[in-house]
Coordinates of C-alpha atoms in Angstrom, one line a residue:
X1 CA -7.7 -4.1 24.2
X2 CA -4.0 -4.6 25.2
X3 CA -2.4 -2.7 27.5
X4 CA -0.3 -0.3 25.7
X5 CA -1.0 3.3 26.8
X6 CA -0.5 6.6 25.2
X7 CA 2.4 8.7 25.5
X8 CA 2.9 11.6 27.9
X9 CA 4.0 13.7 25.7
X10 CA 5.3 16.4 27.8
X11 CA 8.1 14.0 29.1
X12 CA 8.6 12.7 25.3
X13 CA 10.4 16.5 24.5
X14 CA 13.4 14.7 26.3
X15 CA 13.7 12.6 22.9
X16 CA 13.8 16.2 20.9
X17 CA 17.0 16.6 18.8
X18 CA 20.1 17.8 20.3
X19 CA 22.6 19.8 18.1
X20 CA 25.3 19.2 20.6
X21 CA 26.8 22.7 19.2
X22 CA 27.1 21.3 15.7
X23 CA 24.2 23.0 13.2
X24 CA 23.6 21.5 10.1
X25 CA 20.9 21.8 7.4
X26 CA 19.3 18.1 8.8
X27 CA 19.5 19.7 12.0
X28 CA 17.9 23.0 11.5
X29 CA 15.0 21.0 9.5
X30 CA 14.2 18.6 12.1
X31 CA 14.4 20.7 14.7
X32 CA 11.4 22.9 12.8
X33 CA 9.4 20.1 12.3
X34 CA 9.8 19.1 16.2
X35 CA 8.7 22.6 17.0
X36 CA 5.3 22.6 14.8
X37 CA 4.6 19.1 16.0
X38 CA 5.1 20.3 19.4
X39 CA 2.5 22.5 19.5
X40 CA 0.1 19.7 18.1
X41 CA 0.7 17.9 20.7
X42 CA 0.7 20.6 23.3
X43 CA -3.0 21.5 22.4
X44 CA -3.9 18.2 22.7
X45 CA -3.2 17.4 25.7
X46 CA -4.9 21.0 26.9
X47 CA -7.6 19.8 25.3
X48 CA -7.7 16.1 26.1
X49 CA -7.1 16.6 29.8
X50 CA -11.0 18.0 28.9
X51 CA -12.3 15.5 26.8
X52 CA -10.1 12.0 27.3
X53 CA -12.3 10.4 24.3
X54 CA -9.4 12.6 22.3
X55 CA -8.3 12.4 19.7
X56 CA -11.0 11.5 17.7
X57 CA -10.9 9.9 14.0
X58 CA -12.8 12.6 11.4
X59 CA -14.6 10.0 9.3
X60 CA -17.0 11.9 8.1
X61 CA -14.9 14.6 7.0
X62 CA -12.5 12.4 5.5
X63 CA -15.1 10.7 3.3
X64 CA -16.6 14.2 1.9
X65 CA -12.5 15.0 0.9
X66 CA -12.7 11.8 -1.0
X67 CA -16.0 11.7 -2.7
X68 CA -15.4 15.0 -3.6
X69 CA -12.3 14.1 -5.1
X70 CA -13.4 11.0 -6.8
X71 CA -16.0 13.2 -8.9
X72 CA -13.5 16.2 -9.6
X73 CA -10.2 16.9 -8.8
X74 CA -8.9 20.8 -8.8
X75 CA -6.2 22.3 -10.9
X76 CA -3.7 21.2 -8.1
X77 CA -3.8 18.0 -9.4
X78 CA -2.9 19.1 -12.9
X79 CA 0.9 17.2 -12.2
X80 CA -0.4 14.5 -12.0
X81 CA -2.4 13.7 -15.6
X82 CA 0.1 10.9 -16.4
X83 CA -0.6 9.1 -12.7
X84 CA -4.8 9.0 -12.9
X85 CA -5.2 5.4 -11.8
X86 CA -3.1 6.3 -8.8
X87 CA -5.4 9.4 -7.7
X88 CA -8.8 6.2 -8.3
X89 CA -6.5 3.8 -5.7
X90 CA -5.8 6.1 -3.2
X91 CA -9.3 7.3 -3.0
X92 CA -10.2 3.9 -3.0
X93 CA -8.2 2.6 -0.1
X94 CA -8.4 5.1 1.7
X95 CA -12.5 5.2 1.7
X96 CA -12.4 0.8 2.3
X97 CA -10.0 1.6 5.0
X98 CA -12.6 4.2 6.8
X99 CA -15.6 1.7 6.0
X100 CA -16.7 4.1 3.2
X101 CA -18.9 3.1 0.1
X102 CA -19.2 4.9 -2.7
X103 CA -22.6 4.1 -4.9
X104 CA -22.7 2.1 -8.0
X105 CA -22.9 4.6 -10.0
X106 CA -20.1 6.2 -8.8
X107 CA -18.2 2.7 -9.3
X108 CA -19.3 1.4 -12.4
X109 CA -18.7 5.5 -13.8
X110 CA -14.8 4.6 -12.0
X111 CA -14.4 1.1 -13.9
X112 CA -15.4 2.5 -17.1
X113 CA -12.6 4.6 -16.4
X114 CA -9.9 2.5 -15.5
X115 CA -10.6 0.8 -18.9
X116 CA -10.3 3.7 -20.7
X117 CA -6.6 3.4 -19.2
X118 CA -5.9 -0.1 -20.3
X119 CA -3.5 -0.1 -22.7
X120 CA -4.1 -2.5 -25.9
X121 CA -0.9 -4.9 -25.3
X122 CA -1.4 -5.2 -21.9
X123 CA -0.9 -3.0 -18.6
X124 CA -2.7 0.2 -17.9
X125 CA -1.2 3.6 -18.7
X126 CA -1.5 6.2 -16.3
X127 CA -4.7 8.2 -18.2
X128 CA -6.5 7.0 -21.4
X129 CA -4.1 7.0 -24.2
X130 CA -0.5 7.1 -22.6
X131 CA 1.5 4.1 -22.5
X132 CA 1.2 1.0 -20.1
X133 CA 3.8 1.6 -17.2
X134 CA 3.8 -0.8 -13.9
X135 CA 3.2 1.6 -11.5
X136 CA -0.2 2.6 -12.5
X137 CA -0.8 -0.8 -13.8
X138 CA -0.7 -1.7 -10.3
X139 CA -2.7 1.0 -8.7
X140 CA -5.4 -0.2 -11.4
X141 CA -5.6 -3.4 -10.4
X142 CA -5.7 -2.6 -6.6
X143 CA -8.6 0.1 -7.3
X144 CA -10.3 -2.6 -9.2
X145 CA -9.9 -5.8 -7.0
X146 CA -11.2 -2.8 -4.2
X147 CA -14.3 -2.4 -6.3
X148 CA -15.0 -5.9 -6.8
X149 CA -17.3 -6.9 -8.6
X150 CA -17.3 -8.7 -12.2
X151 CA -17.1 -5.9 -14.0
X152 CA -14.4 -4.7 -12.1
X153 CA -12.3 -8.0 -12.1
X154 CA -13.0 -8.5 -15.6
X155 CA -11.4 -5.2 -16.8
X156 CA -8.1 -6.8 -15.7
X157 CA -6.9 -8.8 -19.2
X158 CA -4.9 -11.7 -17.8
X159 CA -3.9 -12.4 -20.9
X160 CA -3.0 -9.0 -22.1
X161 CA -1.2 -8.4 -18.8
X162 CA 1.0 -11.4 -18.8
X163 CA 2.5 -10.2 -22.2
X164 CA 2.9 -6.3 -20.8
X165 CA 4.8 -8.5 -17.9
X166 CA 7.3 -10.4 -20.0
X167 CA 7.3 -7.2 -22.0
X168 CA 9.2 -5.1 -19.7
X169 CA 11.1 -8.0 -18.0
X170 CA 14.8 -8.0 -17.9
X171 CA 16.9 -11.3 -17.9
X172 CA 18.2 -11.8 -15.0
X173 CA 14.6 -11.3 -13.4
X174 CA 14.4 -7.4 -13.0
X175 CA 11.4 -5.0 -13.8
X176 CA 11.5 -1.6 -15.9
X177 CA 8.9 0.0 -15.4
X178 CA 7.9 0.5 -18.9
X179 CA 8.9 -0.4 -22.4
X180 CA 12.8 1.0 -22.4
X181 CA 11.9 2.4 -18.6
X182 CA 13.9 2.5 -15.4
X183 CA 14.9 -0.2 -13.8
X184 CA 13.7 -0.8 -9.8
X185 CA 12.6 -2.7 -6.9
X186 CA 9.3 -1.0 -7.5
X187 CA 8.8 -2.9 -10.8
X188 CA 9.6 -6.2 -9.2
X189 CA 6.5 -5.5 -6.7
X190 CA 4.5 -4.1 -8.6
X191 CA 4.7 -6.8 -11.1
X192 CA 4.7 -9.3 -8.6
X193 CA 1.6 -8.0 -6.4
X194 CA -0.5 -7.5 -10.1
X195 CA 0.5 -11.7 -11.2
X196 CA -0.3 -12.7 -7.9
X197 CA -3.8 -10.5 -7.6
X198 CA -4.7 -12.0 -10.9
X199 CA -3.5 -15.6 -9.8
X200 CA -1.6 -16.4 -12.3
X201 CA -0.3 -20.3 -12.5
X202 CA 2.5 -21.8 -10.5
X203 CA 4.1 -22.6 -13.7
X204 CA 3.7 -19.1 -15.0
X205 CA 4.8 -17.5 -12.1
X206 CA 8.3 -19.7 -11.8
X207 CA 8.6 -18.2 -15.4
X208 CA 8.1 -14.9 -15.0
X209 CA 10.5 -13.8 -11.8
X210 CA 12.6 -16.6 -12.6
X211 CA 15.7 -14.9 -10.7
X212 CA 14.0 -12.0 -9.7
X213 CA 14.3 -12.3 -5.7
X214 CA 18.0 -12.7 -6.5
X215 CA 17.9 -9.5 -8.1
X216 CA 15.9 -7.9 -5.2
X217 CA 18.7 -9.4 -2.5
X218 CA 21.2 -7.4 -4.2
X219 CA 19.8 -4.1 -3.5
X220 CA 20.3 -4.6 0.2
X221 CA 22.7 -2.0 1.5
X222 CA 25.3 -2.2 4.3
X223 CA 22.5 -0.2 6.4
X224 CA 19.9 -3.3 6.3
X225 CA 17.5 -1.7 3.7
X226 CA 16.9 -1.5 0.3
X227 CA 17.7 0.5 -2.2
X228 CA 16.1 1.1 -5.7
X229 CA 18.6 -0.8 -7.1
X230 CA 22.0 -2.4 -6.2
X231 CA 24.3 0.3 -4.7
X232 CA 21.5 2.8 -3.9
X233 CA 20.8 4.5 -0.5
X234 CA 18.8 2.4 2.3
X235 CA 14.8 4.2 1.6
X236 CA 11.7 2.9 3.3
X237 CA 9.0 2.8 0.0
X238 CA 12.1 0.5 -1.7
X239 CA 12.4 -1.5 1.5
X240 CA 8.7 -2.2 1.8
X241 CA 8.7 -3.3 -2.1
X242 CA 11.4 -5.4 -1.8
X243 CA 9.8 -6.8 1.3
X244 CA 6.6 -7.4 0.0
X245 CA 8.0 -9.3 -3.2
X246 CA 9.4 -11.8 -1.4
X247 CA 6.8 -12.1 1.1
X248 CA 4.8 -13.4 -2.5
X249 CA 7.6 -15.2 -3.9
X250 CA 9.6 -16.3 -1.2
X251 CA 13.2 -16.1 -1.3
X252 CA 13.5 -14.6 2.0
X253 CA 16.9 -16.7 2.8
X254 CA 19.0 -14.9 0.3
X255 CA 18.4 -11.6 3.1
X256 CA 19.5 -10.5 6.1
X257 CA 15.9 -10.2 7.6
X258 CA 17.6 -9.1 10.8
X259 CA 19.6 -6.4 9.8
X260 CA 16.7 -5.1 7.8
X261 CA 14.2 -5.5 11.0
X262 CA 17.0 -3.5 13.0
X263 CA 17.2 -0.6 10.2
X264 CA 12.7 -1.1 10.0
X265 CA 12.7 -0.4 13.4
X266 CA 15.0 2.4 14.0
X267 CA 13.1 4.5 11.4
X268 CA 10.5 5.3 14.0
X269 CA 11.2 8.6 15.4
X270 CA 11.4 8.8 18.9
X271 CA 9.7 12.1 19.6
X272 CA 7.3 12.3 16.9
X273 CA 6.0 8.9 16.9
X274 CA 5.7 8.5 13.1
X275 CA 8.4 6.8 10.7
X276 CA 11.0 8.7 8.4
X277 CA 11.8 7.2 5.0
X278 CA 15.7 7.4 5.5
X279 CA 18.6 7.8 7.9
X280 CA 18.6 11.7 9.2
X281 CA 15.4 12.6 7.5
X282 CA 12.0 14.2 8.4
X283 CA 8.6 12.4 10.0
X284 CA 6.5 11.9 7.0
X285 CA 2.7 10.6 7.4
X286 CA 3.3 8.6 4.5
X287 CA 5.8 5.8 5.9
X288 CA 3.3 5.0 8.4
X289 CA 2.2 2.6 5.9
X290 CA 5.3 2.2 4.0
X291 CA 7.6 1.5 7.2
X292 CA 4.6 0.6 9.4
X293 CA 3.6 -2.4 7.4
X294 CA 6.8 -3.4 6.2
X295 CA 7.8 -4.6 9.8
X296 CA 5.1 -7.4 10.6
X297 CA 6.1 -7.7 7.1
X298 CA 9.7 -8.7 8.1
X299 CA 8.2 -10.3 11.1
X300 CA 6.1 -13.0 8.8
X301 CA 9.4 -13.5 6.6
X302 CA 11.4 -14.6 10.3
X303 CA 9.2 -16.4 10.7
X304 CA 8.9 -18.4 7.1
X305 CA 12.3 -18.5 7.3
X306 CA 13.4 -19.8 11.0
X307 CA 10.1 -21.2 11.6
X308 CA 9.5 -18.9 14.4
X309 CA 5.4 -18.3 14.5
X310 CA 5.8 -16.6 17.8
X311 CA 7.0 -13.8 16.4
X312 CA 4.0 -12.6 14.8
X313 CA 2.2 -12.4 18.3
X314 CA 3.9 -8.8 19.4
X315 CA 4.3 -5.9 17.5
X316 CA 7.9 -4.1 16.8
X317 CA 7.2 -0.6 16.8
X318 CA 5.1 1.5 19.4
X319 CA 1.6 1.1 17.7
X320 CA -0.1 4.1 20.1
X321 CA 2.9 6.6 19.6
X322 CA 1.9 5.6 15.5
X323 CA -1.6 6.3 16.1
X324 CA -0.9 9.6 17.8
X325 CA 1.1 10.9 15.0
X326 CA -1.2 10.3 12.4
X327 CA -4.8 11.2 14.4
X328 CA -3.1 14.6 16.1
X329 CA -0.9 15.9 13.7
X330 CA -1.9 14.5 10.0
X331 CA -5.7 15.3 9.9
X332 CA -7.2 18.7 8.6
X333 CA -10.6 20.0 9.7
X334 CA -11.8 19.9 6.6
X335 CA -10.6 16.6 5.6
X336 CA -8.0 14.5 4.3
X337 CA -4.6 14.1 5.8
X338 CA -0.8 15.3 5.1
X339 CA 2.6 14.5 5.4
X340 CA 3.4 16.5 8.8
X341 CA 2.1 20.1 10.1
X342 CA 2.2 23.2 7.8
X343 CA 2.1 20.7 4.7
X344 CA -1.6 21.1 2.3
X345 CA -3.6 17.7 2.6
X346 CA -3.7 15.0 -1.0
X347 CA -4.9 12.0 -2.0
X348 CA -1.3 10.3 -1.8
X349 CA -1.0 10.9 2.2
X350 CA -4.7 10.3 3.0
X351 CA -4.4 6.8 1.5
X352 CA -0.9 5.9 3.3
X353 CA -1.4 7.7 6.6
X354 CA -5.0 6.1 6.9
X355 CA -3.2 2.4 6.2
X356 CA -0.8 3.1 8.6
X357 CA -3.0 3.6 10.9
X358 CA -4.8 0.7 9.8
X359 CA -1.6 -1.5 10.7
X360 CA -1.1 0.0 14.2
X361 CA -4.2 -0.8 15.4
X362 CA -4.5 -4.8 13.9
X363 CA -1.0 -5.8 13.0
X364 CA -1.6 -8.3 15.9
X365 CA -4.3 -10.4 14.4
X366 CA -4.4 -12.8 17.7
X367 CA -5.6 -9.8 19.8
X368 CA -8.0 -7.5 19.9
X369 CA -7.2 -3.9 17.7
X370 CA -5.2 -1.4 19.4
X371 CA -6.9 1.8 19.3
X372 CA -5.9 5.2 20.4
X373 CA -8.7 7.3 21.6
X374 CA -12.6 6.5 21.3
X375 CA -13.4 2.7 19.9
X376 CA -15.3 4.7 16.9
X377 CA -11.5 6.0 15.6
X378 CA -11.3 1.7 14.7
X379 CA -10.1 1.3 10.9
X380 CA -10.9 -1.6 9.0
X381 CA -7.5 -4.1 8.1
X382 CA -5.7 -3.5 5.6
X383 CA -3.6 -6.4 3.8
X384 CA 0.3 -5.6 4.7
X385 CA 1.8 -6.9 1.7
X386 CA -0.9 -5.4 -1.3
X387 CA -2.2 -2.5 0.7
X388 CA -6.3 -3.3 -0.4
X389 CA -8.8 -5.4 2.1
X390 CA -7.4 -8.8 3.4
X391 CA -11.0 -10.0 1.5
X392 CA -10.7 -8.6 -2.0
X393 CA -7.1 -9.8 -1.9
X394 CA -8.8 -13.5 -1.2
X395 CA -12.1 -12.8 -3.6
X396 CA -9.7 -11.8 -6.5
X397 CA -7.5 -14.6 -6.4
X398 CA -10.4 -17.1 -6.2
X399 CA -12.3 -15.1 -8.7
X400 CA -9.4 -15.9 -11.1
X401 CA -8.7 -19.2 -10.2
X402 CA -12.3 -20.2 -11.1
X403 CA -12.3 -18.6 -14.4
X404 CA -9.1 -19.8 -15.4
X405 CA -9.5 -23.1 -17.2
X406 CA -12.8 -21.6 -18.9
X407 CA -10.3 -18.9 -20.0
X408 CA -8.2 -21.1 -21.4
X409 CA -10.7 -23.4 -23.1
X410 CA -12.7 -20.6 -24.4
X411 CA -9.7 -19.8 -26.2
X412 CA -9.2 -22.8 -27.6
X413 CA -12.6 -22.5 -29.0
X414 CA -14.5 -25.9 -27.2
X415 CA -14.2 -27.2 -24.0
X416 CA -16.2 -30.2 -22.9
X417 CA -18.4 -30.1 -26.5
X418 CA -19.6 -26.7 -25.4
X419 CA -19.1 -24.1 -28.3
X420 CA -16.6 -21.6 -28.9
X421 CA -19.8 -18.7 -29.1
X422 CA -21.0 -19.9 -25.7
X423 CA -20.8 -17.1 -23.2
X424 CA -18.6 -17.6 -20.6
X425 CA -21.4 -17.7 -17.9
X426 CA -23.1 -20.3 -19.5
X427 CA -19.9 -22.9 -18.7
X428 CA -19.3 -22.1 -15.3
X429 CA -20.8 -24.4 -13.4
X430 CA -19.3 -27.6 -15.4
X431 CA -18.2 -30.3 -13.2
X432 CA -14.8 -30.4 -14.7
X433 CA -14.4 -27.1 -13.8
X434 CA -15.5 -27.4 -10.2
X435 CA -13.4 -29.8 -9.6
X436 CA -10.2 -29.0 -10.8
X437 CA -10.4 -25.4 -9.7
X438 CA -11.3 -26.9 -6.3
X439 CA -8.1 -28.6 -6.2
X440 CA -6.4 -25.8 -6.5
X441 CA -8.1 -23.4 -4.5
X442 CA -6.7 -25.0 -1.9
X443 CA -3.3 -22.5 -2.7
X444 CA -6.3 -19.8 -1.8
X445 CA -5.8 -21.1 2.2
X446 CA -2.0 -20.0 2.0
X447 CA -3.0 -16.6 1.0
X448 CA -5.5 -16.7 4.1
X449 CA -3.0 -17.3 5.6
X450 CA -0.3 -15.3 5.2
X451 CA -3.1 -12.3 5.1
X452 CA -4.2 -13.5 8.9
X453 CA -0.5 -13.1 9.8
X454 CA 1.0 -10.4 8.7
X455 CA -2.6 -8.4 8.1
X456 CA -1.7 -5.4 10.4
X457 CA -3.5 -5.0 10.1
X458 CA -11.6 13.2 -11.5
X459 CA -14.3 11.4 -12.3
X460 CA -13.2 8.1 -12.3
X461 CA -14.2 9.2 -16.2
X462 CA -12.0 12.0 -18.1
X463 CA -12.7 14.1 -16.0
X464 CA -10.1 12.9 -13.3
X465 CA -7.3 15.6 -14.4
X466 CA -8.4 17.7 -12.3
X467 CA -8.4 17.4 -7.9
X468 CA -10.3 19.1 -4.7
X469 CA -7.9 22.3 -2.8
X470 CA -6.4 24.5 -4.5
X471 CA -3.9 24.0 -1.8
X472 CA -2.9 20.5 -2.8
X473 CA 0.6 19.7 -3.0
X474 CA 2.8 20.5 -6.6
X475 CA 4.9 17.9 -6.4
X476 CA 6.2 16.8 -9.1
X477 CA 4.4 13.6 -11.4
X478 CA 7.9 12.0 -11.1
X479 CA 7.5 12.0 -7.6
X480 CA 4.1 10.8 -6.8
X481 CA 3.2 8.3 -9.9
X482 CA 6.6 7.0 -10.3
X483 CA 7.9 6.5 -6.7
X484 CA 6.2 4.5 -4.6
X485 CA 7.8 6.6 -1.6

């Protein structure tokens, strides 16, 4: 363990907000939300100065809230029909992140699902039927690449998903994020984090974001951020995607990677110990992944760019004061976690709180994890840059790699005098094959690599429009399925 030590608390209230005589509706918000996270933490530390194995990780609470979920969802969830792939992901990663499996049934039942969702030209919609859009096209594939297995990886179309790619591709190397869609830094990740789960070629890669981390540079703002698109407010879920995209396609050096590690940093509030999502805004649970990760994010793009390794051996933000925020003041009793105090608990926040977490405690991959509390409260890694396990981000891409060229030949209708009816299996252990796909699995070793850096580490049938309190969160669809926020 390293030596970094909780917080007292009581002598953190001197970081509470000061008016300084000036009210304003910020002020009078965040001042609320300090007092209701006070009095987390002032029970805690009644409590732990009783039990200092406080406070503890509720694991098995937490994976009741998402099986539950992952069968049926209550009417709460009802907003969000058009977002069904999203509700499979976030169960998902949040259960891999707590060491959580479901059974095969359960799995194969979920799969089935997801290709229900798949949409005929490529993409996945966001419930069987609706049209392809890239954000749940990307939740799909994570869910599915989390699931793993042949089935799973096979219900992502390469093929299909390459033209649904081109098809909502602008020019000068933006996203929409569907056919006539809006425009954003969200499509660029999400587009590039599908290509590069499904390994698509070098060749087809320098096609497809031809341009596109030029595009991404311009939404940069004078704060050190990104925006959702050029001339748009500094926001952390845009600053992470933008991030994240060029951690995969490089193109770091047309950023300024330390005026956005300055803003990354600054977004950790002081008192509360979890991340806003803007200047003069509220603690939210979620950042702690979107903020949280995107920092050893930044850190692995320094050091890409200056060729600067060291800086991936210490961590920029107060990992324990992370921890504290998310184990004290984002867990329910009964399972699943929130956005801060007073708010109901959902799938959404479970997932991102739980990564965040995740990050804290191993985003210094050369030491041991950092964990607050007992050594049971220890989450699993979680990849920084695609949110799913490090492995299934390095068993998809090789999974792809390898089926590649029989892919392609299959298509073709022979390959090596083996006939166009053979099945698939039959051809996969050809020498050929072997040995070309060795050859470039060696790309597979950069991946590692960049995962060992930086890792910080319903029904899934039709039934999945509805979700499990009737005190889940309204918010709107917009909000949750097409804002990765």
């Amino acid at each position: 363990m390293t030596t970094e030590e909780p917080r007292n608390l009581t002598q953190f209230k001197r970081y509470k907000t000061d008016e300084e005589g000036r009210k304003t509706f910020s002020s009078i918000e965040q001042i609320k939300t300090e007092a209701s996270i006070e009095r987390f933490y002032d029970r805690y530390e009644q409590l732990a100065a009783l039990d200092p194995s406080l406070p503890k990780l509720l694991r098995t609470e937490h994976a009741r809230y998402l099986e539950t979920s992952l069968e049926r969802l209550s009417c709460g969830y009802e907003c969000l029909d058009s977002s069904r792939p999203w509700l499979v992901y976030w169960i998902m990663n949040a259960a891999s992140v707590l060491g959580i499996k479901f059974n095969d049934s359960l799995l194969n039942r979920t799969v089935d699902f997801l290709i229900k969702c798949r949409g005929q030209d490529g993409g996945f919609g966001g419930g069987p039927g609706q049209d392809p859009h890239l954000a749940p096209t990307y939740a799909a594939v994570n869910a599915l690449c989390i699931i793993g297995t042949d089935r799973a990886l096979n219900a992502i179309n390469r093929r299909t998903l390459k033209k649904f790619l081109w098809a909502v591709r602008e020019s000068n190397g933006a996203f929409r994020m569907h056919v006539g869609g809006e425009l954003d830094v969200r499509g660029a990740y999400c587009a590039i984090s599908s290509a590069k789960l499904a390994a698509f070629s070098v060749e087809d890669e320098a096609k497809l974001f031809e341009g596109t981390a030029s595009w991404i540079a311009e939404c940069q703002t004078y704060e050190g951020g990104f925006g959702g698109a050029p001339d748009l407010e500094a926001h952390g879920g845009y600053s992470f995607c933008a991030a994240a995209a060029l951690a995969i396609l490089g193109g770091e050096d047309k950023c300024d990677l330390n005026a956005l590690l300055r803003w990354a940093v600054n977004r950790q509030m002081a008192y509360e110990g979890g991340f806003q999502g803007r200047t003069n805004k509220l603690v939210d649970g979620c950042y702690s992944f979107w903020q949280g990760a995107l920092i050893p994010v930044i850190q692995s793009l320094i050091a890409r760019k200056e060729n600067y390794p060291e800086i991936m051996n210490t961590a920029l933000f107060n990992r324990i004061a992370l921890q504290e925020y998310v184990f004290i003041c984002c867990q329910k009793p009964t399972g699943g976690l929130i956005d801060k105090p007073g708010k109901p608990t959902d799938l959404y926040h479970t997932c991102y709180t739980l990564s965040g977490a995740a990050v804290a405690q191993h985003c210094e991959t050369s030491k041991p994890p950092l964990i607050l509390g007992h050594p049971d409260n220890e989450l699993l890694p979680t990849h920084p840059v695609h949110n799913i396990p490090p492995k299934c981000v390095i068993d998809a891409y090789k999974y792809f790699l390898k089926n590649e060229l029989i892919e392609a030949e299959h298509t073709n209708g022979e390959w090596n005098g083996v006939a166009e009816d053979t099945p698939l299996a039959a051809t996969a252990g050809a020498e050929v094959d072997v040995v070309d796909v060795e050859m470039r699995e060696r790309s597979v070793d950069s991946e590692r690599s960049t995962a060992s850096r930086s890792t910080v580490q319903s029904d899934a049938t039709d039934s999945m429009s509805g979700a499990t309190t009737s005190g889940t969160s309204q918010r709107s669809s917009e909000e949750r399925s097409e804002s990765i926020d």
